[in-house]
Coordinates of C-alpha atoms in Angstrom, one line a residue:
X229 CA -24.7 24.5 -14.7
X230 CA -21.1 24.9 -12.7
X231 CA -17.5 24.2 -14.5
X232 CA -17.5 20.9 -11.7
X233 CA -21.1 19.7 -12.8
X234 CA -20.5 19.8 -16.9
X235 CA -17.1 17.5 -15.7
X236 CA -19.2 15.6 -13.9
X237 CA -22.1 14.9 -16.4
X238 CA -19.7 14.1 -19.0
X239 CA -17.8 11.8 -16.7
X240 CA -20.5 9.9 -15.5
X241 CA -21.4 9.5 -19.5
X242 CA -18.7 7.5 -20.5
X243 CA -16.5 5.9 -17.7
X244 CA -16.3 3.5 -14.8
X245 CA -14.4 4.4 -12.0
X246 CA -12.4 2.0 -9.5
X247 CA -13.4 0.8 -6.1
X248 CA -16.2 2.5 -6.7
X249 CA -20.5 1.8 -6.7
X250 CA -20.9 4.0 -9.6
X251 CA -24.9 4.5 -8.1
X252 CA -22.9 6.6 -5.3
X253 CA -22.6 9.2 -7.8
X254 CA -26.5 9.7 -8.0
X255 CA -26.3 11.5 -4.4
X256 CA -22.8 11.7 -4.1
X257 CA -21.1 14.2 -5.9
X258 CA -18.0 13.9 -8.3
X259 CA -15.2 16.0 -7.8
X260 CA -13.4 16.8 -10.8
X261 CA -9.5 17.9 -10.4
X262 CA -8.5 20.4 -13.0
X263 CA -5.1 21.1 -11.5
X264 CA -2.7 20.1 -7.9
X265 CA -0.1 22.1 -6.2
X266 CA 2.2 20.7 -3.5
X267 CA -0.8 18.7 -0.6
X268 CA -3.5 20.8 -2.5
X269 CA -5.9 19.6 -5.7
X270 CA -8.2 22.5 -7.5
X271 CA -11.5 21.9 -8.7
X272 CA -12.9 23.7 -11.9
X273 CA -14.7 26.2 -10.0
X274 CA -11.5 26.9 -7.6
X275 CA -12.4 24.8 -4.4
X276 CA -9.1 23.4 -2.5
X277 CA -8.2 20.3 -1.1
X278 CA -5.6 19.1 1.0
X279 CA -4.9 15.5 -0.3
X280 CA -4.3 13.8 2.9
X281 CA -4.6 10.3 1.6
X282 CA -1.5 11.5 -0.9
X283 CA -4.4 10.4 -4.0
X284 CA -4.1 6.8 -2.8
X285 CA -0.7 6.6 -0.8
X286 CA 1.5 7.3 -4.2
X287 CA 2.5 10.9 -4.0
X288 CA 5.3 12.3 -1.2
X289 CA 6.5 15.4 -2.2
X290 CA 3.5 17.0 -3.8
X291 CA 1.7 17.7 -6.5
X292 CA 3.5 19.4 -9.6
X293 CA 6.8 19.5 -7.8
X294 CA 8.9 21.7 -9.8
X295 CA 11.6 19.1 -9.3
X296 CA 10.1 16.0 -10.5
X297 CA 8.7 18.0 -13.6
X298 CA 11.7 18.9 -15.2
X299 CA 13.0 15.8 -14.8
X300 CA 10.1 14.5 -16.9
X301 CA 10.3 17.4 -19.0
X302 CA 14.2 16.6 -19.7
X303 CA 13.3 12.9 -20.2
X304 CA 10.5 13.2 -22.6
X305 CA 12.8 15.0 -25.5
X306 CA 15.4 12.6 -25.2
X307 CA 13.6 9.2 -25.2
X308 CA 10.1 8.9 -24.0
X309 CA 10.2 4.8 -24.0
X310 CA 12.2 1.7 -25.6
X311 CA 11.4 -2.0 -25.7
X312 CA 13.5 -3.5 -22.4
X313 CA 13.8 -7.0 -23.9
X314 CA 17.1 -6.6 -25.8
X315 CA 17.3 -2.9 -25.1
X316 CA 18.0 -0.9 -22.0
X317 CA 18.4 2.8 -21.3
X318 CA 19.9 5.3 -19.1
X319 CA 17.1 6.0 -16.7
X320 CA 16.5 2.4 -16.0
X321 CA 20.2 1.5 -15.7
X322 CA 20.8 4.7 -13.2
X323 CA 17.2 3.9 -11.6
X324 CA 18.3 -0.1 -10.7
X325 CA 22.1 1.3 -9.6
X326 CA 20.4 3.2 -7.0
X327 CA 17.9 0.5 -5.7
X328 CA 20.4 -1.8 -5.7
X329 CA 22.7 0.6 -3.2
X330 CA 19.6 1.7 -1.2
X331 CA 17.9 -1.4 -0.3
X332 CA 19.2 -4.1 2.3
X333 CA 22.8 -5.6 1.1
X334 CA 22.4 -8.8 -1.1
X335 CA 19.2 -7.6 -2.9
X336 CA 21.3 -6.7 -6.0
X337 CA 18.7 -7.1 -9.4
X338 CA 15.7 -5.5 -10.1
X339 CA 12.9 -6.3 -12.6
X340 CA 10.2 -3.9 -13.4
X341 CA 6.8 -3.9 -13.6
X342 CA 4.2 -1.8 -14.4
X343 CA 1.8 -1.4 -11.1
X344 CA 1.6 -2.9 -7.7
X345 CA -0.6 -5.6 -8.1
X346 CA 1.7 -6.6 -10.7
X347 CA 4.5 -6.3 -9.3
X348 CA 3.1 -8.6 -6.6
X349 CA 2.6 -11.3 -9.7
X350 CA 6.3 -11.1 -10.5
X351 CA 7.6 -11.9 -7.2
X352 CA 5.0 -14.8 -6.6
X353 CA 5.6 -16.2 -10.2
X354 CA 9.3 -15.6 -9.7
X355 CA 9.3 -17.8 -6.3
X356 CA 7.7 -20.8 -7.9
X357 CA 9.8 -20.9 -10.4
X358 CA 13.0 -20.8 -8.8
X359 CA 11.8 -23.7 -6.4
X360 CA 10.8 -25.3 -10.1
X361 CA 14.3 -24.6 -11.6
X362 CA 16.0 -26.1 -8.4
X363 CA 14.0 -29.7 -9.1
X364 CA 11.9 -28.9 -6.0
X365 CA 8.2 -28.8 -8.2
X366 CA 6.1 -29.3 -4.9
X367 CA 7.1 -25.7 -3.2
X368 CA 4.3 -23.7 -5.3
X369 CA 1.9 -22.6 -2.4
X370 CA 2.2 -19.4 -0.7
X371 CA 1.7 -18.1 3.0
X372 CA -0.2 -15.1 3.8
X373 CA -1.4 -13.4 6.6
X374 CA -5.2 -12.8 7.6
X375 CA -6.4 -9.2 6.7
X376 CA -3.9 -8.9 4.1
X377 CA -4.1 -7.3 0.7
X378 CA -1.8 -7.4 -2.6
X379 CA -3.6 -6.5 -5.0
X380 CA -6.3 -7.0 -7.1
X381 CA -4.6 -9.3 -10.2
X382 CA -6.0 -13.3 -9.4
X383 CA -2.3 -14.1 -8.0
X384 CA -2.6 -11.4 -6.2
X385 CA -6.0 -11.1 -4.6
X386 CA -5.2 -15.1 -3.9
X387 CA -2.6 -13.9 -1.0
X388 CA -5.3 -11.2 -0.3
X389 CA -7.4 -11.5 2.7
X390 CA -10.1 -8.8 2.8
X391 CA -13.4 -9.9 1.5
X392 CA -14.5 -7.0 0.1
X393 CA -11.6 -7.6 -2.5
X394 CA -11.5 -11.7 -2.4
X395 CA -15.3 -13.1 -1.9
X396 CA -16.9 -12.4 -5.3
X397 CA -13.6 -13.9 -6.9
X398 CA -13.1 -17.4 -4.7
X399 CA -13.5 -20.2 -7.5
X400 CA -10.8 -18.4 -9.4
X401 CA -8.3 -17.9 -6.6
X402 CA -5.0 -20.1 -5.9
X403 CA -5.6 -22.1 -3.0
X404 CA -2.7 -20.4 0.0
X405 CA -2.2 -21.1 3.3
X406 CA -3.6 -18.0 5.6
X407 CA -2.0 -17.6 9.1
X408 CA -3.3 -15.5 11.5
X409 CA -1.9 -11.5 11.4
X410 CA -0.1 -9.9 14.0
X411 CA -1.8 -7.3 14.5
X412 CA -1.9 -5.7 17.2
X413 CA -5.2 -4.0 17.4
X414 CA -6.5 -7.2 18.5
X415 CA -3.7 -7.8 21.6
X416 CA -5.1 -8.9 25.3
X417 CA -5.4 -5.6 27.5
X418 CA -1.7 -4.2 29.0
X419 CA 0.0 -6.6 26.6
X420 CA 2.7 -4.7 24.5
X421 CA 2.9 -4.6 20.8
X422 CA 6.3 -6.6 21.1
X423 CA 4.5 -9.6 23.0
X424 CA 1.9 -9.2 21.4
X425 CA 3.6 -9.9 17.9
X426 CA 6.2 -12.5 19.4
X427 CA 2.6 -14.3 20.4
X428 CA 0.9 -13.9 17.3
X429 CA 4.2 -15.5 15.6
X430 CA 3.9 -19.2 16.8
X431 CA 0.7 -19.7 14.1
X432 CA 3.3 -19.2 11.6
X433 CA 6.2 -21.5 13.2
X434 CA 3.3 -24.4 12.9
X435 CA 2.8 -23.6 9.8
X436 CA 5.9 -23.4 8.3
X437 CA 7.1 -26.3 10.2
X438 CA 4.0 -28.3 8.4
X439 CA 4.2 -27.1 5.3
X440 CA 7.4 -26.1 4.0
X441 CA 7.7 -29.1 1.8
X442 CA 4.9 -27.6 0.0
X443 CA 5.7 -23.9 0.4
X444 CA 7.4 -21.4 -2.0
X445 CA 7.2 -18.1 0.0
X446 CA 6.0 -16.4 2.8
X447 CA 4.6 -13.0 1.9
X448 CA 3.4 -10.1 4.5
X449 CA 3.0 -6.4 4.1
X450 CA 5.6 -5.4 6.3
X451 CA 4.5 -3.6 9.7
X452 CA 1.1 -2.0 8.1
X453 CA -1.9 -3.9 7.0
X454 CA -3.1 -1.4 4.5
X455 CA -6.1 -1.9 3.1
X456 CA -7.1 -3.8 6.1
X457 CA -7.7 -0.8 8.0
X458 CA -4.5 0.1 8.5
X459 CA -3.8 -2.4 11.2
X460 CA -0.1 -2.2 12.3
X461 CA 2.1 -4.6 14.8
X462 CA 5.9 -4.6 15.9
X463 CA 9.2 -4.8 13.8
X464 CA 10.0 -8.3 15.7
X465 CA 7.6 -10.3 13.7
X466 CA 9.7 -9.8 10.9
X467 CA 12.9 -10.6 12.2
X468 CA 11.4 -14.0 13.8
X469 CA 9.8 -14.5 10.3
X470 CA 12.9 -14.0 8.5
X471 CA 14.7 -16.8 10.8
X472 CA 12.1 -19.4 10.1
X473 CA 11.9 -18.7 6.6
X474 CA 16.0 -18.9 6.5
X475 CA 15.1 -22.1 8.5
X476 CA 12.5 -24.1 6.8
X477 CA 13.9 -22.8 3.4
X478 CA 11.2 -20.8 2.4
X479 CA 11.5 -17.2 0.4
X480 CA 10.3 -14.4 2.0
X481 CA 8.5 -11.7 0.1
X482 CA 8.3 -8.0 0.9
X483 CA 5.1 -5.7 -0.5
X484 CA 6.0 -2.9 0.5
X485 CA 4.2 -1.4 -2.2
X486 CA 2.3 0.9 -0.1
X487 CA 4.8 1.1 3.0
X488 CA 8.2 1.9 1.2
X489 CA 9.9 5.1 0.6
X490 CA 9.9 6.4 4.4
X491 CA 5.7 5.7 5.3
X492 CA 6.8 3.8 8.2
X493 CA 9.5 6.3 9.2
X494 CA 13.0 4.5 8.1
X495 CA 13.3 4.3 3.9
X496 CA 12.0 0.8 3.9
X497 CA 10.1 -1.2 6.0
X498 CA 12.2 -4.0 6.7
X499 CA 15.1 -2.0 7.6
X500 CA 12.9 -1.6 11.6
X501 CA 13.4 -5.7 11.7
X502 CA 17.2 -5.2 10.8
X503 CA 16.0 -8.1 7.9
X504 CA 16.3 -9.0 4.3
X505 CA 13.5 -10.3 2.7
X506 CA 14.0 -12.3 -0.7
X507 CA 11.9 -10.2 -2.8
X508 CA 11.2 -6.8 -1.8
X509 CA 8.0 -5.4 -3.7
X510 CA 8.3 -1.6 -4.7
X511 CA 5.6 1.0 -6.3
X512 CA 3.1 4.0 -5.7
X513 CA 6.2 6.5 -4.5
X514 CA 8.5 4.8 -6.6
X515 CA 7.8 7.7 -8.9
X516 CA 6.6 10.3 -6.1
X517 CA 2.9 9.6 -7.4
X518 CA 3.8 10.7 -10.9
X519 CA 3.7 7.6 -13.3
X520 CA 3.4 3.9 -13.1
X521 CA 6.3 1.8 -11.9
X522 CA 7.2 -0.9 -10.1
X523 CA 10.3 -2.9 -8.7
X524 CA 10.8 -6.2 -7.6
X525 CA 14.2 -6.4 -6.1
X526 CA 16.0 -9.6 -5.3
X527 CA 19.2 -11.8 -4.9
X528 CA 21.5 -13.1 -7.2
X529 CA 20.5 -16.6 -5.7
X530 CA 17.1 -16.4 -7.1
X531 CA 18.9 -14.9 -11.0
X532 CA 21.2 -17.4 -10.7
X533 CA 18.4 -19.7 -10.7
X534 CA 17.4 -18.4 -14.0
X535 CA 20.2 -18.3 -15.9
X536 CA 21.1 -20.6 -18.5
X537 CA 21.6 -21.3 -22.0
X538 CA 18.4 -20.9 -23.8
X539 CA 17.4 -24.5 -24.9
X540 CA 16.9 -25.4 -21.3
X541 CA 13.9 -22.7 -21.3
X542 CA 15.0 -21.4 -17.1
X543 CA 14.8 -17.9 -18.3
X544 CA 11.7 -15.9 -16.9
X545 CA 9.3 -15.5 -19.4
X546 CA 7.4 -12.4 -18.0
X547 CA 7.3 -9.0 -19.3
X548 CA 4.9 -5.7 -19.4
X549 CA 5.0 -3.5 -22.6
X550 CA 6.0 -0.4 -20.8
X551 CA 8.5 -2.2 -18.6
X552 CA 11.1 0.1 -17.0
X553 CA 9.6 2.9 -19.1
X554 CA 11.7 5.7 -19.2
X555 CA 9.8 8.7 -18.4
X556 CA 8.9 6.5 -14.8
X557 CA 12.4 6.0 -14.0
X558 CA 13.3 9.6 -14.7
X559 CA 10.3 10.1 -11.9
X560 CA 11.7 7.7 -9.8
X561 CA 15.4 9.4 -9.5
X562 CA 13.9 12.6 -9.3
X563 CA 12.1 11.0 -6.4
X564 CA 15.4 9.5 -5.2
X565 CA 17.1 12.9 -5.6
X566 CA 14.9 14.3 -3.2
X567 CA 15.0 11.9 -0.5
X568 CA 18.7 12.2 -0.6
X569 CA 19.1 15.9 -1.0
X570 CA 16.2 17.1 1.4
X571 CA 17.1 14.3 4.9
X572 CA 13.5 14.0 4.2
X573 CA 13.2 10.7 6.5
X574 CA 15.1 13.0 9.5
X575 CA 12.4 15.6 8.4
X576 CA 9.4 13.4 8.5
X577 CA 10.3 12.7 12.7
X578 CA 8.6 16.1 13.1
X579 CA 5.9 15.9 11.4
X580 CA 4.7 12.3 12.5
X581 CA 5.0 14.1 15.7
X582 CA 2.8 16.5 15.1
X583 CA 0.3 14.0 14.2
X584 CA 0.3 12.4 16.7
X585 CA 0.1 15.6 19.0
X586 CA -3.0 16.9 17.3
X587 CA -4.8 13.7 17.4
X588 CA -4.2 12.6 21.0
X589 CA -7.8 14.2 22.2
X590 CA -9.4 11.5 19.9
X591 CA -7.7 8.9 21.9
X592 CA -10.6 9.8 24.9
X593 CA -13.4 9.9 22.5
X594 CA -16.3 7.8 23.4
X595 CA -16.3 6.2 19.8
X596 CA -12.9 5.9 19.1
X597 CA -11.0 2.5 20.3
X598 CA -7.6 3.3 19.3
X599 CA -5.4 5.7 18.1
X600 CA -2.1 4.4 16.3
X601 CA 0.8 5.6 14.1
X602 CA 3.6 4.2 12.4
X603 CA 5.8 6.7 10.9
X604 CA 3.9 8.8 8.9
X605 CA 0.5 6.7 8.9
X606 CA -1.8 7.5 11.4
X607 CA -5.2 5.7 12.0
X608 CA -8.1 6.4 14.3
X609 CA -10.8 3.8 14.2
X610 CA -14.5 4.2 15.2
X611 CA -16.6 2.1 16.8
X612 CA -20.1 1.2 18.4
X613 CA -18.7 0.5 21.9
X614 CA -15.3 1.9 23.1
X615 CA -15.0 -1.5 26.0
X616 CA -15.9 -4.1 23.9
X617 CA -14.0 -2.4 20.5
X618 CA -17.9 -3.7 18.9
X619 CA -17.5 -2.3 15.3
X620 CA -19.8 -0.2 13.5
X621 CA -22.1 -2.9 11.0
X622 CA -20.2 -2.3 7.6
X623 CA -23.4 -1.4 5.8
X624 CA -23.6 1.6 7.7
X625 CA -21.0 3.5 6.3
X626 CA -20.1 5.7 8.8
X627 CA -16.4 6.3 6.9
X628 CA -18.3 7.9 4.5
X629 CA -19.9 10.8 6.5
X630 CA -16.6 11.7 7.4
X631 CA -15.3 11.8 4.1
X632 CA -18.6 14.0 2.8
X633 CA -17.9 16.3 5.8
X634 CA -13.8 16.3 5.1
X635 CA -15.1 17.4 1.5
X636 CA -17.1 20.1 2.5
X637 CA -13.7 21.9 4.6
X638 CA -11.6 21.4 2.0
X639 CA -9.7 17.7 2.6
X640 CA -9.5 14.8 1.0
X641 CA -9.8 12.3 3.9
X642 CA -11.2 8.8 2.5
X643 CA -11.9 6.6 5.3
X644 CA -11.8 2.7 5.1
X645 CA -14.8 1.3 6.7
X646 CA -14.6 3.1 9.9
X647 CA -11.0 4.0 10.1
X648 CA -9.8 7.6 9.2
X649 CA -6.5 7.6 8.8
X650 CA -3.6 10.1 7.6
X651 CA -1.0 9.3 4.9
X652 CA -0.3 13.2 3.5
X653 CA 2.8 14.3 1.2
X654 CA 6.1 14.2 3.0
X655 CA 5.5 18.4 2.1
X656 CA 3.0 18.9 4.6
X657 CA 3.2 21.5 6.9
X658 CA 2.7 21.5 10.8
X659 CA -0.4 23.6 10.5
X660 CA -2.2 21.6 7.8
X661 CA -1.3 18.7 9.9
X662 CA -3.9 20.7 12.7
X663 CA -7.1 21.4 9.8
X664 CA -6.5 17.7 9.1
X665 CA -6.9 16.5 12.8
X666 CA -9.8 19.3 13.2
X667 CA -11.6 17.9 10.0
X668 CA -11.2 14.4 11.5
X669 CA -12.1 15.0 14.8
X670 CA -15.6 17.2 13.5
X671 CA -16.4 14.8 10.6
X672 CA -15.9 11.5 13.6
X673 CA -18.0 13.2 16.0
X674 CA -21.0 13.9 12.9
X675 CA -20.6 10.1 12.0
X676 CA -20.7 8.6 15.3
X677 CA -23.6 11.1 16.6
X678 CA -25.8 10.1 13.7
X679 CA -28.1 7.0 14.2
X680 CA -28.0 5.6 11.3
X681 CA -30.6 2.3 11.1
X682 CA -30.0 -0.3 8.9
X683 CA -31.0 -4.1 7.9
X684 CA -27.7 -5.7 8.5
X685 CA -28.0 -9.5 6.7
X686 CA -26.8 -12.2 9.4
X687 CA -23.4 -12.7 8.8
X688 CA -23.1 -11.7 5.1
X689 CA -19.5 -10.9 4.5
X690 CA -18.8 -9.6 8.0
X691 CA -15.4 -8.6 6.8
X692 CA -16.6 -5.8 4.2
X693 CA -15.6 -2.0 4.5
X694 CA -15.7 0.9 1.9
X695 CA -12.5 0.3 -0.1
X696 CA -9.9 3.3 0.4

């Protein structure tokens, strides 16, 4: 029995992985990572492969980067982590300086959390209860858009919008308002992006003008739909948002969880829509992939709200044990440094570039409907019939054969549903960029040759795709 197959056996013996089908594992191997350099991850028995999901969109400058280690390193003999309730510390202090200074002027406080989903809690919780402090009790429902997805807390999966994630969990779920996305997959034929969006926005005028009595905040996933299938649509909608939320007087709440720290080619997000959102939701590369940590930055309208003397019980009674822990923060402005020290967003121009270069063949593939990038996320989805954009039925799982094939060349490449997409380390290089799209291209033409034959249940939970 191999190094990889003892890990395995002993795995499979005791724990329960995430997003996962654990019955997978009786035909689908389990890779076991013994160590990671820079895009690359080791097995036990020395097999390489290029993370090119960056281990679930967290890490962008690598695995072990000598940078971000001895900053840990420094960190963990000086303090490794203090209560934050009546306590603070120096990493968490410099940490919150530096968001403050780097994100949109006028978000100026940060609270921490400990994970996205969260993070995502905060913000909602925070929203309600500002509208709560300012004797306006009724403004405690949220807007989200269709295809959406914030996590995977009840709060959080309630502003969701992908079945696979919500479906199982409905009777517990907040009731929210869901308005229809933006995205631009789904625009007429020769309509642009722009229009498209500008089109798209009008659900969310009605709605607002409806509701806003009722509603606390508005929140989106700025420009990419993530876990959707990395659906994507213009800056515009963001900037029209931000005026009817200013409007109406509704917050406006950022997750840019997954998007932030340069995935969408400028540092944030928001900063394409020239915008300021109320709450802006930060995680995963917060840390550069190395720890758990998570932001919610905001106004001092929204503290202000919150701050009283103590009998009148305004303060905001949330916290996490490891809140702002220290080691994280020292990964964060180790993170930080490197963005400022390395012009990595300048850098980045080049290699989303390159993407898109070696991937523009696919865009006259029989079973691919579209090809599309933002930044430094690129997405090719499959499907049945190029004309009509007909999907692939869910339960066939075509994704997946790509991902087997991806692991046989060495490359992590973990569909979702039918879309491949590319979200690597910020450290790739030009020429891993080119295995990557030949990997893709190979692995899309295996899964959309094969005729795969399966009993597809009318209607049952049309929406689902592998999780990525």
């Amino acid at each position: 029995m191999g190094l990889n197959n003892q890990w395995m056996q002993r795995d499979l013996a005791v724990l329960w992985h995430p997003c996962t089908q654990m019955k997978d594992h009786q035909q689908l191997p389990l890779i076991p990572i013994k160590r990671g350099e820079g895009v690359w991850l080791e097995d036990f028995e020395g097999k390489r492969y290029l993370d090119a999901v960056s281990s679930w969109w967290v890490n962008v400058f690598g695995h072990a980067n000598p940078r971000i280690n001895q900053r840990i390193k420094d960190q963990v003999d000086q303090l490794e982590h203090v209560i934050l309730a009546g306590f603070s510390h120096q990493p968490v202090i410099e940490l919150s300086e530096r968001l403050v200074q780097m994100t949109p002027e006028g978000l100026t406080r940060c609270f921490y959390a400990d994970n996205g989903s969260s993070c995502i809690e905060v913000a909602l919780k925070m929203s309600f209860h500002y509208w709560l402090n300012r004797g306006l009790p009724d403004k405690k429902r949220f807007v989200t858009l269709t295809n959406s997805y914030h996590g995977e807390t009840i709060a959080a999966m309630s502003v969701g919008d992908v079945p696979l994630f919500t479906e199982t969990y409905k009777a517990l779920l907040l009731d929210t308002i869901k308005v229809p996305s933006p995205d631009c997959y789904l625009r007429p034929e020769g309509m642009s992006w722009e229009e498209h969006s500008r089109n798209m926005f009008l659900a969310m005028e009605q709605t607002l003008a409806d509701n806003h009595d009722t509603v606390a905040a508005v929140i989106v996933e700025p420009l990419i739909q993530g876990a959707g299938g990395m659906r994507m649509y213009h800056p515009v909608y963001l900037k029209l948002l931000r005026e009817a939320c200013d409007r109406y007087g509704v917050h406006l709440i950022h997750d840019e969880i997954a998007v932030g720290f340069g995935r969408t080619g400028t540092m944030f997000a928001c900063e394409q829509a020239g915008i300021r959102p109320d709450f802006l939701c930060l995680s995963k590369a917060l840390t550069g992939g190395y720890l758990p940590l998570a932001a919610v930055v905001t106004t001092d309208d929204v503290y202000d709200a919150f701050y009283d003397d103590y009998p009148t019980l305004r303060a905001f009674l949330h916290s996490h044990s490891y809140t702002g822990n220290p080691l994280a923060c020292a990964a964060a402005l180790a993170t930080l440094d490197i963005f400022e020290e390395d012009n990595v967003i300048e850098n980045n121009k080049a290699l989303a570039q390159r993407m898109a270069t070696a991937t523009a063949h696919l865009v006259d593939h029989p079973h691919v409907s579209e090809v599309r990038q933002t930044g430094m996320v690129l997405a090719i989805e499959m499907v049945q019939d190029k004309a009509t954009k007909t999907a692939y039925p869910w339960q066939e799982r075509r994704g997946l054969k790509v991902f087997e094939h991806a692991l046989e060349r060495g490359a992590l490449l973990r569909p979702l549903g039918s879309v491949v997409y590319f979200l690597p380390p910020y450290v790739i290089t030009p020429e891993q960029i080119d295995f990557l799209a030949d990997v893709a291209s190979e692995g899309i033409d295996i899964a959309t040759n094969s005729n795969v034959s399966v009993a597809v249940p009318k209607d049952f939970h049309p929406g689902f795709r592998d999780p990525g």
